[in-house]
Coordinates of C-alpha atoms (C1' of nucleotides) in Angstrom, one line a residue:
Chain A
X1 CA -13.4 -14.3 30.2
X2 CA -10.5 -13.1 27.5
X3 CA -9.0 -11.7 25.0
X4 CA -6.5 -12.9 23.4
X5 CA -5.1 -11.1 20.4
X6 CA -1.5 -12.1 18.3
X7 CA 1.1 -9.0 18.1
X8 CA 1.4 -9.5 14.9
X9 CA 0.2 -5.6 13.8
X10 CA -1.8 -2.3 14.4
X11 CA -4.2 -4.0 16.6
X12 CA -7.7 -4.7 15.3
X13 CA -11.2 -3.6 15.3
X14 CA -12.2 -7.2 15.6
X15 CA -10.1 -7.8 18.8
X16 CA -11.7 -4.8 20.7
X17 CA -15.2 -6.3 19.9
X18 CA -14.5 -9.6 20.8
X19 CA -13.2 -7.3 23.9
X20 CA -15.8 -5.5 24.8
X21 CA -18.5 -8.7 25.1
X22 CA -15.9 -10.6 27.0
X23 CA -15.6 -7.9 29.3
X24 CA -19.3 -6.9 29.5
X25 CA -20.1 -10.6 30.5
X26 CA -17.3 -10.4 33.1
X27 CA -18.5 -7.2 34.3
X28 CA -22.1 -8.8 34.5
X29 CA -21.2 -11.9 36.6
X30 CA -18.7 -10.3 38.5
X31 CA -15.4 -12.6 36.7
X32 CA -12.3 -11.3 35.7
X33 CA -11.3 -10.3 32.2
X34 CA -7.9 -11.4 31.4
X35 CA -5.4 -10.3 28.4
X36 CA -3.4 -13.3 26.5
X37 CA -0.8 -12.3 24.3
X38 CA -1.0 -15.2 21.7
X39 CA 2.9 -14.7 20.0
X40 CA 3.4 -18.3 19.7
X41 CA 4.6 -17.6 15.4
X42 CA 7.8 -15.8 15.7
X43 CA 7.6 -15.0 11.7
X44 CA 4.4 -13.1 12.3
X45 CA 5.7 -11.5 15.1
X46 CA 5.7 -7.8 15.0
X47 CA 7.6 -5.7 17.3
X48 CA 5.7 -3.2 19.5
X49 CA 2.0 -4.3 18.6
X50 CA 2.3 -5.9 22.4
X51 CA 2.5 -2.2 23.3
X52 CA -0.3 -1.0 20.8
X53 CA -2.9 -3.6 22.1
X54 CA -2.3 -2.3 25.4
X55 CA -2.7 0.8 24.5
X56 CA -5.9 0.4 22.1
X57 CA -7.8 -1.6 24.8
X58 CA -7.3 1.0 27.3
X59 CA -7.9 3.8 24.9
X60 CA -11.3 1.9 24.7
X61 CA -11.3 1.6 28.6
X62 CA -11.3 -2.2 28.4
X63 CA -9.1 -2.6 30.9
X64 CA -8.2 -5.9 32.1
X65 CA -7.8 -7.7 35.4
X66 CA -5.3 -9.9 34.4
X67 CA -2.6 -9.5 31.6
X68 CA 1.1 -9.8 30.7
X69 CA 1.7 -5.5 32.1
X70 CA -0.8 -5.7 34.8
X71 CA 0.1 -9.3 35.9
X72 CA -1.8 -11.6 38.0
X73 CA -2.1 -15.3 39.6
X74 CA -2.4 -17.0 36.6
X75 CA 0.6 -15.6 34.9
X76 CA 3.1 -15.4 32.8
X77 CA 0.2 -13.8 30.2
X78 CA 2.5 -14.2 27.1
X79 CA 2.0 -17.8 25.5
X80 CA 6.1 -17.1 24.2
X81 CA 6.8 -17.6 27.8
X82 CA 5.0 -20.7 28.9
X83 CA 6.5 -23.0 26.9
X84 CA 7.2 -25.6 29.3
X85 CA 3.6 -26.1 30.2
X86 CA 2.7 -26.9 26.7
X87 CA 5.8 -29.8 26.0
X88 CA 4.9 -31.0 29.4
X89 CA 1.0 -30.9 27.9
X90 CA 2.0 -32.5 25.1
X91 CA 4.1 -35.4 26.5
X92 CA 0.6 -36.2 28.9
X93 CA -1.3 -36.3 25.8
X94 CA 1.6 -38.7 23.7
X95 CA 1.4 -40.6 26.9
X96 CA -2.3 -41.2 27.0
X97 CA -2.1 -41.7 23.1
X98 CA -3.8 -38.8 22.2
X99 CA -1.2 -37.2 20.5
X100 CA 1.8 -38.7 18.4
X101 CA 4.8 -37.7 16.7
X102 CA 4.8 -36.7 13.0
X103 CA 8.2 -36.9 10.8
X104 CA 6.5 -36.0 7.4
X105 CA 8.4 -32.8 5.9
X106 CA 6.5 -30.0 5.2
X107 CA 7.4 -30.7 1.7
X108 CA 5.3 -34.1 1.5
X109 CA 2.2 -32.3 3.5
X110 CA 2.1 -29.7 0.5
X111 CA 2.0 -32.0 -2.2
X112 CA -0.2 -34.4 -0.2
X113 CA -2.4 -31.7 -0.1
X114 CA -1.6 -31.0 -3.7
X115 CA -2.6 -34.2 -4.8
X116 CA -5.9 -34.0 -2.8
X117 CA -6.9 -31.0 -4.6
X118 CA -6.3 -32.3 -7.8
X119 CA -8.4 -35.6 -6.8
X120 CA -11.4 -33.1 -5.7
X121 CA -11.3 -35.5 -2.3
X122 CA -13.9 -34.8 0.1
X123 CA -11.2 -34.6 3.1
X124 CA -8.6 -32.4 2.9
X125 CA -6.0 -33.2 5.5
X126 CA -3.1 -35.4 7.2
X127 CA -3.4 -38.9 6.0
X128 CA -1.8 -40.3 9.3
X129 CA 0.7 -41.5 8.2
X130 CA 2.9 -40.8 11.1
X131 CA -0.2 -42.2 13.5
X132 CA 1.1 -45.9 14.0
X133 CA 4.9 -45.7 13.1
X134 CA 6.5 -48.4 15.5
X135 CA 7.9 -47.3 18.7
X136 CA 11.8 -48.6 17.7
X137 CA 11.0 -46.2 14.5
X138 CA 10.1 -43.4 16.4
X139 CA 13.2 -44.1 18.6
X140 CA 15.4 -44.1 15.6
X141 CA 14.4 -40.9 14.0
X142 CA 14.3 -39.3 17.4
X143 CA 17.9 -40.5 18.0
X144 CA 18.8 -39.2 14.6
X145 CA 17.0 -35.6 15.4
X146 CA 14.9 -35.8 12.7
X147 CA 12.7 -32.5 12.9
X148 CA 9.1 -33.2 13.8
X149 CA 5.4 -32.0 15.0
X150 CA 3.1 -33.4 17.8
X151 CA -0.5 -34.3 16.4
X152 CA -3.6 -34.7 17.6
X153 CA -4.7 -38.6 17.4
X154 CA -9.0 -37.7 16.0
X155 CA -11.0 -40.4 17.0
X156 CA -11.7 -42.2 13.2
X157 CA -15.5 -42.6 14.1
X158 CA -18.0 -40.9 15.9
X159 CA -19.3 -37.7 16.0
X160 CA -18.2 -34.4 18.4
X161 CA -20.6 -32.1 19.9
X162 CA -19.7 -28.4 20.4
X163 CA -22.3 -26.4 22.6
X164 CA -22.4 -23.0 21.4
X165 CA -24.0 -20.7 23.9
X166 CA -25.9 -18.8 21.4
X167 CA -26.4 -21.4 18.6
X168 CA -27.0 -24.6 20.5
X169 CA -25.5 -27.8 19.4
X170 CA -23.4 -28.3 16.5
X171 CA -22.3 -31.5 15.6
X172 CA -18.9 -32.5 13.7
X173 CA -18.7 -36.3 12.1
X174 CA -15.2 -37.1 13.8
X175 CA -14.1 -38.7 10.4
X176 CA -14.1 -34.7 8.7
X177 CA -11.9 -33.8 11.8
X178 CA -8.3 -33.3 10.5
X179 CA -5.2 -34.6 12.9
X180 CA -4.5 -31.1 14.0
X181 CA -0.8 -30.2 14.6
X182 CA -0.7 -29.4 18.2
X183 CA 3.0 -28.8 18.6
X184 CA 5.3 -27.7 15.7
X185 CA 9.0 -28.3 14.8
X186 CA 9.6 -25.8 16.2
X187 CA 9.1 -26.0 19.6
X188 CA 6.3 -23.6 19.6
X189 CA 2.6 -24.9 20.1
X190 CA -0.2 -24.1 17.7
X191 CA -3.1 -21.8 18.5
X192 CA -4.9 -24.7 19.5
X193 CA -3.1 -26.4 21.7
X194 CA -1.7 -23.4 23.8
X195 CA -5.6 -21.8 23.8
X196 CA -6.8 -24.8 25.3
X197 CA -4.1 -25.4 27.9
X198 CA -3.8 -21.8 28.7
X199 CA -7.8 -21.7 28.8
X200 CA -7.8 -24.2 31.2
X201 CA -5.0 -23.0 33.8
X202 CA -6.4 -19.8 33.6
X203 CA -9.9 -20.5 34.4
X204 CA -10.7 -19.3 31.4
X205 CA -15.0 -20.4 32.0
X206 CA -16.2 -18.4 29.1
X207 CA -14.3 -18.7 25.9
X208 CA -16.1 -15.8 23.7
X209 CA -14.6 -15.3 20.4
X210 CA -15.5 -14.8 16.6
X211 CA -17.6 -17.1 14.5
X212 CA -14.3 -18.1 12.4
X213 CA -13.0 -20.2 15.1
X214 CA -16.6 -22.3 15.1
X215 CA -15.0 -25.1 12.2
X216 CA -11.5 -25.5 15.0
X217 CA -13.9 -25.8 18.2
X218 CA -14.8 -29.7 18.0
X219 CA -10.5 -30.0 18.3
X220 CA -10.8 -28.2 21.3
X221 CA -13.2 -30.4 22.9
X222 CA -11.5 -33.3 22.1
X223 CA -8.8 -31.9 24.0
X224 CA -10.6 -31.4 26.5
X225 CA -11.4 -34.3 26.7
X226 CA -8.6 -35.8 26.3
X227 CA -6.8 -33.8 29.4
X228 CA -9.8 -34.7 31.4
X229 CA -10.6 -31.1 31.9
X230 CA -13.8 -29.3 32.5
X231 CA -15.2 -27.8 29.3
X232 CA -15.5 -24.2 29.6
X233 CA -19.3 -22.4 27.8
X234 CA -18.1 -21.8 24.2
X235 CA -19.7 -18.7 22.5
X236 CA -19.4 -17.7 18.9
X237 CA -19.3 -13.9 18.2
X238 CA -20.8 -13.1 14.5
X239 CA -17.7 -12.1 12.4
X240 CA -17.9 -8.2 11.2
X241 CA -18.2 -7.6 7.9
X242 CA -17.3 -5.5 4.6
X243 CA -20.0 -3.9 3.1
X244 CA -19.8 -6.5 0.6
X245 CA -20.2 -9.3 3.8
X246 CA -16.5 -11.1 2.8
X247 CA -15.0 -10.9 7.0
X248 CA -13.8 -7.4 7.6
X249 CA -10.6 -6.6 6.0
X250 CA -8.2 -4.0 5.7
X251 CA -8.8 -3.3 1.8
X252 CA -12.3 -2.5 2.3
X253 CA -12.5 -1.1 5.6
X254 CA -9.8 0.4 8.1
X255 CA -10.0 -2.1 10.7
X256 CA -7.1 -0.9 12.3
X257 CA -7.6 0.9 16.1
X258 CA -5.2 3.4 15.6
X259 CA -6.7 4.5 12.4
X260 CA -10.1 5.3 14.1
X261 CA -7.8 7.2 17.0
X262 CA -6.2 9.1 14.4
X263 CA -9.1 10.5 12.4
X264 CA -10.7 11.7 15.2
X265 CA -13.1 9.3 16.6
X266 CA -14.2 9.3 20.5
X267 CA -13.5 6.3 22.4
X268 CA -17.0 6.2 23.7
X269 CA -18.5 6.6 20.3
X270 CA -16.3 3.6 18.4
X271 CA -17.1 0.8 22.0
X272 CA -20.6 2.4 21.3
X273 CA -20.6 1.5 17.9
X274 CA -19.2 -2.4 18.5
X275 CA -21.9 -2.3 21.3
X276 CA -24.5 -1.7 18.7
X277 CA -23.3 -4.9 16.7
X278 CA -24.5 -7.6 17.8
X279 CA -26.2 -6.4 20.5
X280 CA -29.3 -4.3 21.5
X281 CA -30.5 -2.8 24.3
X282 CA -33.3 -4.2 26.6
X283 CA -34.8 -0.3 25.3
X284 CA -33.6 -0.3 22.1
X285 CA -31.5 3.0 23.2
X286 CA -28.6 3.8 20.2
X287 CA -26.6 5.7 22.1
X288 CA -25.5 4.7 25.9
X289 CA -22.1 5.0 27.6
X290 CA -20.1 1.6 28.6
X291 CA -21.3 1.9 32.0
X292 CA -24.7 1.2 31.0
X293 CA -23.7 -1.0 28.1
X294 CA -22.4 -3.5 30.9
X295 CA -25.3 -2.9 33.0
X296 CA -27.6 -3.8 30.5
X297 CA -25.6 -6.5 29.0
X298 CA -27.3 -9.3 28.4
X299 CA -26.5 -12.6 26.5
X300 CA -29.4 -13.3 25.6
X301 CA -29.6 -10.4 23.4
X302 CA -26.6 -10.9 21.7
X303 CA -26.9 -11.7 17.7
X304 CA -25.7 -14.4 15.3
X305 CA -26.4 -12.4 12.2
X306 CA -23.1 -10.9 11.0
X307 CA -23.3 -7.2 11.1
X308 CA -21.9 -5.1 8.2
X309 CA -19.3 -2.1 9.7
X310 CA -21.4 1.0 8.5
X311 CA -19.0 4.1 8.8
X312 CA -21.6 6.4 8.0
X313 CA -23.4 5.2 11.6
X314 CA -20.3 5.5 13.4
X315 CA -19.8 8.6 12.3
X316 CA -23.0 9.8 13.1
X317 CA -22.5 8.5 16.2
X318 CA -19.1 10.1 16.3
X319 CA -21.1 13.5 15.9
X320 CA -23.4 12.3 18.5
X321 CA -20.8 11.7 21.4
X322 CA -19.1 14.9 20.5
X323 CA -22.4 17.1 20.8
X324 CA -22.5 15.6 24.1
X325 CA -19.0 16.4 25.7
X326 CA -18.7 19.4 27.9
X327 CA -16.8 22.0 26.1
X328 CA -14.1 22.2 28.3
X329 CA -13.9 18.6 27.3
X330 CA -14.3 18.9 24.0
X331 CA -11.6 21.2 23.7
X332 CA -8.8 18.9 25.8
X333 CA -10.0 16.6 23.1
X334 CA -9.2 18.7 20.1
X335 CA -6.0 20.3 22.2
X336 CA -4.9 17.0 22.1
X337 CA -5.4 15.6 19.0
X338 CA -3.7 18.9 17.6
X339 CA -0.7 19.1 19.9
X340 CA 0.7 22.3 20.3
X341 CA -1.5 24.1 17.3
X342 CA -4.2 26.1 18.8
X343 CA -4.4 28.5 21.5
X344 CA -6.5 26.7 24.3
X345 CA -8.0 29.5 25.3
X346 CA -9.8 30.5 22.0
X347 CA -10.1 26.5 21.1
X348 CA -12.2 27.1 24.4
X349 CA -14.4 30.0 22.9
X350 CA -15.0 28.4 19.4
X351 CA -15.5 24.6 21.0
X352 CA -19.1 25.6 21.5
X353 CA -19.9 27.1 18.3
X354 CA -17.8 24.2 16.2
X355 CA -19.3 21.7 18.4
X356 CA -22.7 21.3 16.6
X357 CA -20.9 20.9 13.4
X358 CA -18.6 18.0 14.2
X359 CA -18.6 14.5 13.3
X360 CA -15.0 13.9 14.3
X361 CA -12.3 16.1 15.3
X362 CA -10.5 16.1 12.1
X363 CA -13.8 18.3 10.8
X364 CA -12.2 20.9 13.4
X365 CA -9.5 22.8 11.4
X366 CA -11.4 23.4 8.5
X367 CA -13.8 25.2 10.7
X368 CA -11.7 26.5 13.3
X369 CA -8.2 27.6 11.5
X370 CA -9.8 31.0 10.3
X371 CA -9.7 32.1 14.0
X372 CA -6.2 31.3 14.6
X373 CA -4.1 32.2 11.5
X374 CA -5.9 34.9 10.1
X375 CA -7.9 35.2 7.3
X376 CA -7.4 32.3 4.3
X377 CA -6.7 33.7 1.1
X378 CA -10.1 32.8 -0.5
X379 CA -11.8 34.1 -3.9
X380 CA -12.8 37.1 -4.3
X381 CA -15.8 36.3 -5.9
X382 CA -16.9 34.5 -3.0
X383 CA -17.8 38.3 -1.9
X384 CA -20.3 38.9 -4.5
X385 CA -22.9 36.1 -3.8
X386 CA -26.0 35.2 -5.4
X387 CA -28.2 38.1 -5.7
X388 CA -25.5 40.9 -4.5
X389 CA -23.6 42.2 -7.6
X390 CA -20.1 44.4 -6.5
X391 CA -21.2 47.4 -6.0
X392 CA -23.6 46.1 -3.7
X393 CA -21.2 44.1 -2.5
X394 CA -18.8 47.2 -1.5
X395 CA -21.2 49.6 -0.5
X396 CA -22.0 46.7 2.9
X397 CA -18.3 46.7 2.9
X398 CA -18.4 50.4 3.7
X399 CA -20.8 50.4 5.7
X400 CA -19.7 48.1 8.2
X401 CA -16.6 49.2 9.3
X402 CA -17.7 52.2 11.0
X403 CA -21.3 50.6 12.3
X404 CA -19.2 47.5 13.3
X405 CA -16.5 50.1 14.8
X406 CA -18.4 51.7 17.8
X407 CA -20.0 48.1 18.8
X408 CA -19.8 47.9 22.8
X409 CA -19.6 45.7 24.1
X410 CA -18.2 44.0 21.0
X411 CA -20.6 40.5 21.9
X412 CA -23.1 38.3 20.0
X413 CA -26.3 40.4 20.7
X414 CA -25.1 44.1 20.0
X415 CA -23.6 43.1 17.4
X416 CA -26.4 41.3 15.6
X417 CA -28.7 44.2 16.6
X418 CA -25.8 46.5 14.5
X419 CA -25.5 44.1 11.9
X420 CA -29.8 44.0 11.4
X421 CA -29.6 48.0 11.3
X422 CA -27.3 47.7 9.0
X423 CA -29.7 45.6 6.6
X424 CA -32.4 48.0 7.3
X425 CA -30.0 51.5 6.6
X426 CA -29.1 50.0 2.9
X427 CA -32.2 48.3 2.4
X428 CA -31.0 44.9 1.8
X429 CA -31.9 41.6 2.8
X430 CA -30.3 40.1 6.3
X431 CA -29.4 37.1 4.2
X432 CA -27.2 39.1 1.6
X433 CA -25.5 41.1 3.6
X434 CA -24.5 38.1 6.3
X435 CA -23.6 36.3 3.6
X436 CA -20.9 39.3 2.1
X437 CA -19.9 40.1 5.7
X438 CA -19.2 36.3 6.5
X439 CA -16.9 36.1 3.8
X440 CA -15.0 39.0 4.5
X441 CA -15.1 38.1 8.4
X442 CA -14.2 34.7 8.3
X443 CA -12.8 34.0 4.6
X444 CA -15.9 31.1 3.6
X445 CA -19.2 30.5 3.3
X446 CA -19.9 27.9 5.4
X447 CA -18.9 28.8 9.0
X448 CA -19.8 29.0 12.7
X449 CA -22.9 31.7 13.6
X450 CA -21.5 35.3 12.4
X451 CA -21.8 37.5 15.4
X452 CA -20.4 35.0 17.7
X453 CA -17.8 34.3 15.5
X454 CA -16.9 38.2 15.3
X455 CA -17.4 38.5 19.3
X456 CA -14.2 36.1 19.4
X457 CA -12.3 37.4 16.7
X458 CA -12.4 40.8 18.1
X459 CA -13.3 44.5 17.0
X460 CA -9.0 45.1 15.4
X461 CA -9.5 41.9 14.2
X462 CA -13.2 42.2 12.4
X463 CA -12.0 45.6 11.3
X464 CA -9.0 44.3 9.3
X465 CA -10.5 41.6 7.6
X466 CA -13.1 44.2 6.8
X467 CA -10.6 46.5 5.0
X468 CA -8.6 43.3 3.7
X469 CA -12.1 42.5 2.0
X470 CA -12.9 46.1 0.4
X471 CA -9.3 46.4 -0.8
X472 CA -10.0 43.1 -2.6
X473 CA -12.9 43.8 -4.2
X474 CA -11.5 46.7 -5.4
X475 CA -8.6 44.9 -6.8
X476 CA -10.8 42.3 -8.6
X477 CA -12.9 45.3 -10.1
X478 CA -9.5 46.9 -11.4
X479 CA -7.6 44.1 -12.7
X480 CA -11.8 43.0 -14.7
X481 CA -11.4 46.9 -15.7
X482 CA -8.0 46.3 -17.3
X483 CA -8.8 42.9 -19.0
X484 CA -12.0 44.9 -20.6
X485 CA -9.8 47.7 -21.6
Chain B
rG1 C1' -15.8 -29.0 -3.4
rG2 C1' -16.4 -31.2 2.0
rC3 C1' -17.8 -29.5 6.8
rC4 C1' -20.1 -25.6 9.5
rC5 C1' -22.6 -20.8 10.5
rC6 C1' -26.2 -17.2 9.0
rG7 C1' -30.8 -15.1 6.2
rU8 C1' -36.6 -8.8 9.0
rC9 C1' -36.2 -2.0 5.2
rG10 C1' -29.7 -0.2 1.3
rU11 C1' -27.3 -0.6 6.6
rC12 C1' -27.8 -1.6 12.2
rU13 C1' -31.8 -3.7 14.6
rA14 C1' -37.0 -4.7 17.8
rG15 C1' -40.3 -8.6 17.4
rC16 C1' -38.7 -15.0 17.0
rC17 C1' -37.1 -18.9 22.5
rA18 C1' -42.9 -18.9 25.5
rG19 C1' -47.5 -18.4 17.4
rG20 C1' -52.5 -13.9 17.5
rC21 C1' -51.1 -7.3 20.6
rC22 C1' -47.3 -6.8 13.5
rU23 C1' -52.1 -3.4 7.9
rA24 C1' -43.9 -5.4 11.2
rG25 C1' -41.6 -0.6 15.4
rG26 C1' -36.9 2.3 16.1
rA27 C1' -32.0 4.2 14.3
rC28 C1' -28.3 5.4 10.3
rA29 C1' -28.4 6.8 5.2
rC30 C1' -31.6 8.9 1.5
rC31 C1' -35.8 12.2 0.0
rA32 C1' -39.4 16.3 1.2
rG33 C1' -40.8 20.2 4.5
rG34 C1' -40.0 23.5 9.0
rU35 C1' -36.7 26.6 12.4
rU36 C1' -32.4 29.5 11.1
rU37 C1' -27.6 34.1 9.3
rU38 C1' -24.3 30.1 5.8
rC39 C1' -23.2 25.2 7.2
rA40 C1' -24.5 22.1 10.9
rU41 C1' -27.7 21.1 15.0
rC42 C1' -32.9 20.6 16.0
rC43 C1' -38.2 19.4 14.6
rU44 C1' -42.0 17.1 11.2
rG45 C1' -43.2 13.8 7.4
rG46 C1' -41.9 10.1 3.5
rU47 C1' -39.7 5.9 0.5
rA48 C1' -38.2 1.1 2.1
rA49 C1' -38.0 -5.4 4.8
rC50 C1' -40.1 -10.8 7.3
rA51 C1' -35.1 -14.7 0.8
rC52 C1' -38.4 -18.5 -1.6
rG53 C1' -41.5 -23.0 -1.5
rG54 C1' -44.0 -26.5 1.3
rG55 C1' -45.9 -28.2 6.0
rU56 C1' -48.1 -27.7 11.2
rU57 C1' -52.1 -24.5 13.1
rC58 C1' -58.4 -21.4 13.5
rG59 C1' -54.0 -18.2 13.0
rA60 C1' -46.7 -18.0 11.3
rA61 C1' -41.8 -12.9 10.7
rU62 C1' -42.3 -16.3 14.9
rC63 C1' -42.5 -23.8 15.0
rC64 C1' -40.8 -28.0 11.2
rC65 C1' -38.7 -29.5 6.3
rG66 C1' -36.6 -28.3 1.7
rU67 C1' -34.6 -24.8 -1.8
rC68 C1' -31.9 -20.7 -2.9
rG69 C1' -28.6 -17.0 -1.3
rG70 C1' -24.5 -15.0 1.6
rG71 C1' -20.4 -16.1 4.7
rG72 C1' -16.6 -18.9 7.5
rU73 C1' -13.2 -22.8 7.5
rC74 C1' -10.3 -26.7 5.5
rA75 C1' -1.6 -24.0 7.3
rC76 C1' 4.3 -26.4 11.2
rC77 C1' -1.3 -18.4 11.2
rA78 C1' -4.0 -17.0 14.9

RNA sequence: GGCCCCGUCGUCUAGCCAGGCCUAGGACACCAGGUUUUCAUCCUGGUAACACGGGUUCGAAUCCCGUCGGGGUCACCA
């Protein structure tokens, strides 16, 4: 089993799903999942996405068995550096007269296919031209270096089968099959050829991958067959989708890796996720961790139905894996993803409280900032709620600080049982007077519970903000006396 | 357009292969209610689907055919 992505960009969503069944089913029967780096198009060739893939499969835990930084006996894993096999594949196939040599310019292909177009013809492709030039020709444009590309040689008749593990048997007319260009001018093979050759002296058995690559499958078993090599069990992965079904893309949905990494989603919520689609669980359990994932696996429940890439789920699932990390976990996570801005240990007493309220870990600072950089500057009026005009407002105010002042311990419980007195001494509703003493504790209305909150802020700091929050009441009912006046 | 794949609630799916247990189950989202100190979590309930038409059968979401719909692919890219 493989993967074998192109470094051509931030890696993608669709290469850790195609992943993550490849390496379930290796997991399952106990075979080895290897990493190809497919970097055979030098213009599409992006420096350091090699590195990134690394990194997103293992940020994913996918690890591999076999691959170009982890090595192995099957080696080298980077198709740039096998080149040798695939001329030397390529002159077998010439040999056998499988394969020929091609001197159209790329010039004539393009308005060949032009001209098809135009014509509305039923087959688009090479018109083989090149297919029976005479061997002296061949010699003489060779001689003269004429620039050139190795074809495949279709059969003209016929019909090819493709077995597809999960949708049987899909049969391709030979005459629709195009005269695939195997090796190009230059010098590099196409996907095609170096897939199959590589497939083959790898041991690839499986070859798992996404439902676009079904039309190019009946050119893989002709080579094959034309090598004389075992066909390996095909298997065509549904293709993810936009919300609008067109294949995933990057305009309608981040499909990026990184870009999940860096807006704070979990690992084991995003391979949770890809699980999810395409796949279901013996139970029909949502949420399971990758150990059990590959225990269950099973390919007989995997799906053809092309599954839509529902952020909303994910996120909820997000929420999900969060709720269940330890909090000392939780707060590596969030230490992490924040370098070097948050105190660990108070990240440590608030990861509980903000823990509940979390989908991903960029929802933490909007929560959790107020208990490291003081109070935010918010509106005053956000002291006078509904139902508690100003002077009701300040007379909590004042009656806080000194029942708030002689809390001891200064934890959760006293303080609630000081903060219910306090409701009861002024005759006011619990619900008004959490909600004034919220805003002038931790500068919003939404927040984390209210007493826990303070218990980690601390009695100086409760107190201040307390203050802070009388003084501005009482400049917003000064500066509304001087606009009257 | 040719070829190919796919078609159960808005979305992910169970059920389909081995037809009756399906007045089609679960989850996300949404709506309503409950718990609560705001938000969230949590709990309860609700709306909502077998694309359509034939056929086979005592009986079809499940098998067959057709139609329609969606998608993929037709590069010296993978």
């Amino acid at each position: 089993m493989r993967v074998a992505p192109s470094p051509t960009g931030d890696p993608h969503v669709g290469t850790a799903y195609v992943a993550l069944f490849n390496k379930a089913l290796a997991v399952r029967t106990g075979g080895r999942f290897v990493l190809r780096i497919e970097d055979t198009d030098r213009n599409r060739y992006v420096e350091g996405s090699e590195a990134m893939i690394f990194r997103a499969l293992r940020w994913l835990g996918l690890e591999y068995d076999e691959g170009p930084d982890v090595g192995g006996p099957y080696g080298p894993y980077r198709q740039s550096e096998r080149n040798a096999i695939y001329r030397e594949a390529v002159e077998t196939l010439i040999a056998r007269g499988r394969a020929y040599r091609c001197f159209c310019t790329p010039e004539r292909l393009a308005a060949l296919r032009e001209e098809q177009k135009r014509a509305r013809a039923s087959f688009l492709g090479y018109d083989r031209r090149c297919r029976d030039l005479p061997e002296s020709e061949i010699e003489r444009l060779l001689a003269a270096g004429t620039p050139h590309v190795v074809r495949l040689a279709t059969p003209t008749s016929g019909e090819t089968v493709v077995h597809d593990a999960l949708r049987g048997e899909i049969r391709f007319d030979n005459a629709t099959i195009d005269d695939q260009i195997l090796l190009k001018s230059d010098g590099f093979p196409t996907y095609h050829l170096a897939n199959v050759v590589d497939d083959h002296h790898m041991r690839i058995s499986h070859v798992i991958r996404a439902e676009e690559w079904i039309s190019s499958t009946p050119k893989h078993v002709l080579l094959y067959e034309a090598f004389g090599w075992p066909m390996p069990v095909f298997a065509h992965l549904p293709l993810l989708r936009n919300p609008d079904r067109t294949k995933i893309s990057k305009r309608k949905n981040p499909v990026s890796l990184a870009w999940y990494r860096e807006h704070g989603f979990l690992p084991e919520a995003l391979r949770n996720f890809l699980a999810l689609l395409g796949h279901s669980m013996p139970d029909e359990r949502e949420v399971f961790t990758l150990e059990e994932f590959f225990a269950a696996f099973d390919p007989q429940r995997l799906r053809t139905t092309e599954p839509i890439f529902d952020l909303e789920k994910l996120r909820w699932l997000n929420g999900e894996w969060i709720r269940r990390l330890d909090p000392d976990e939780l707060t590596r996570r969030v230490l992490a993803f924040y370098p070097d801005r948050y105190e660990p240990e108070r990240a440590r007493a608030i990861a509980p409280l903000l823990q509940p309220r979390l989908k991903t870990l960029e929802d933490w600072p909007p929560l959790a900032d107020t208990f490291f950089f003081g109070c935010p500057d918010y509106d005053p009026a956000l002291l006078t709620p509904k139902k508690v005009d100003r002077d009701t407002a300040q007379r909590i105010l004042e009656a806080a600080e000194p029942a708030f002042a002689g809390v001891d311990p200064f934890e959760p419980e006293p303080l609630e049982a000081t903060g219910r007195a306090l409701c009861e001494q002024l005759g006011l509703k619990v619900r008004q007077v959490f909600m004034v003493l919220r805003v002038a504790v931790l500068g919003s209305k939404v927040s984390p519970p209210l007493f826990e909150s303070m218990a980690v802020l601390g009695r100086e700091e409760v107190l201040a903000r307390l203050r802070a929050a009388r003084d501005k009441l009482a400049r917003l009912a000064a500066a509304e006396e001087s606009t009257r006046g």
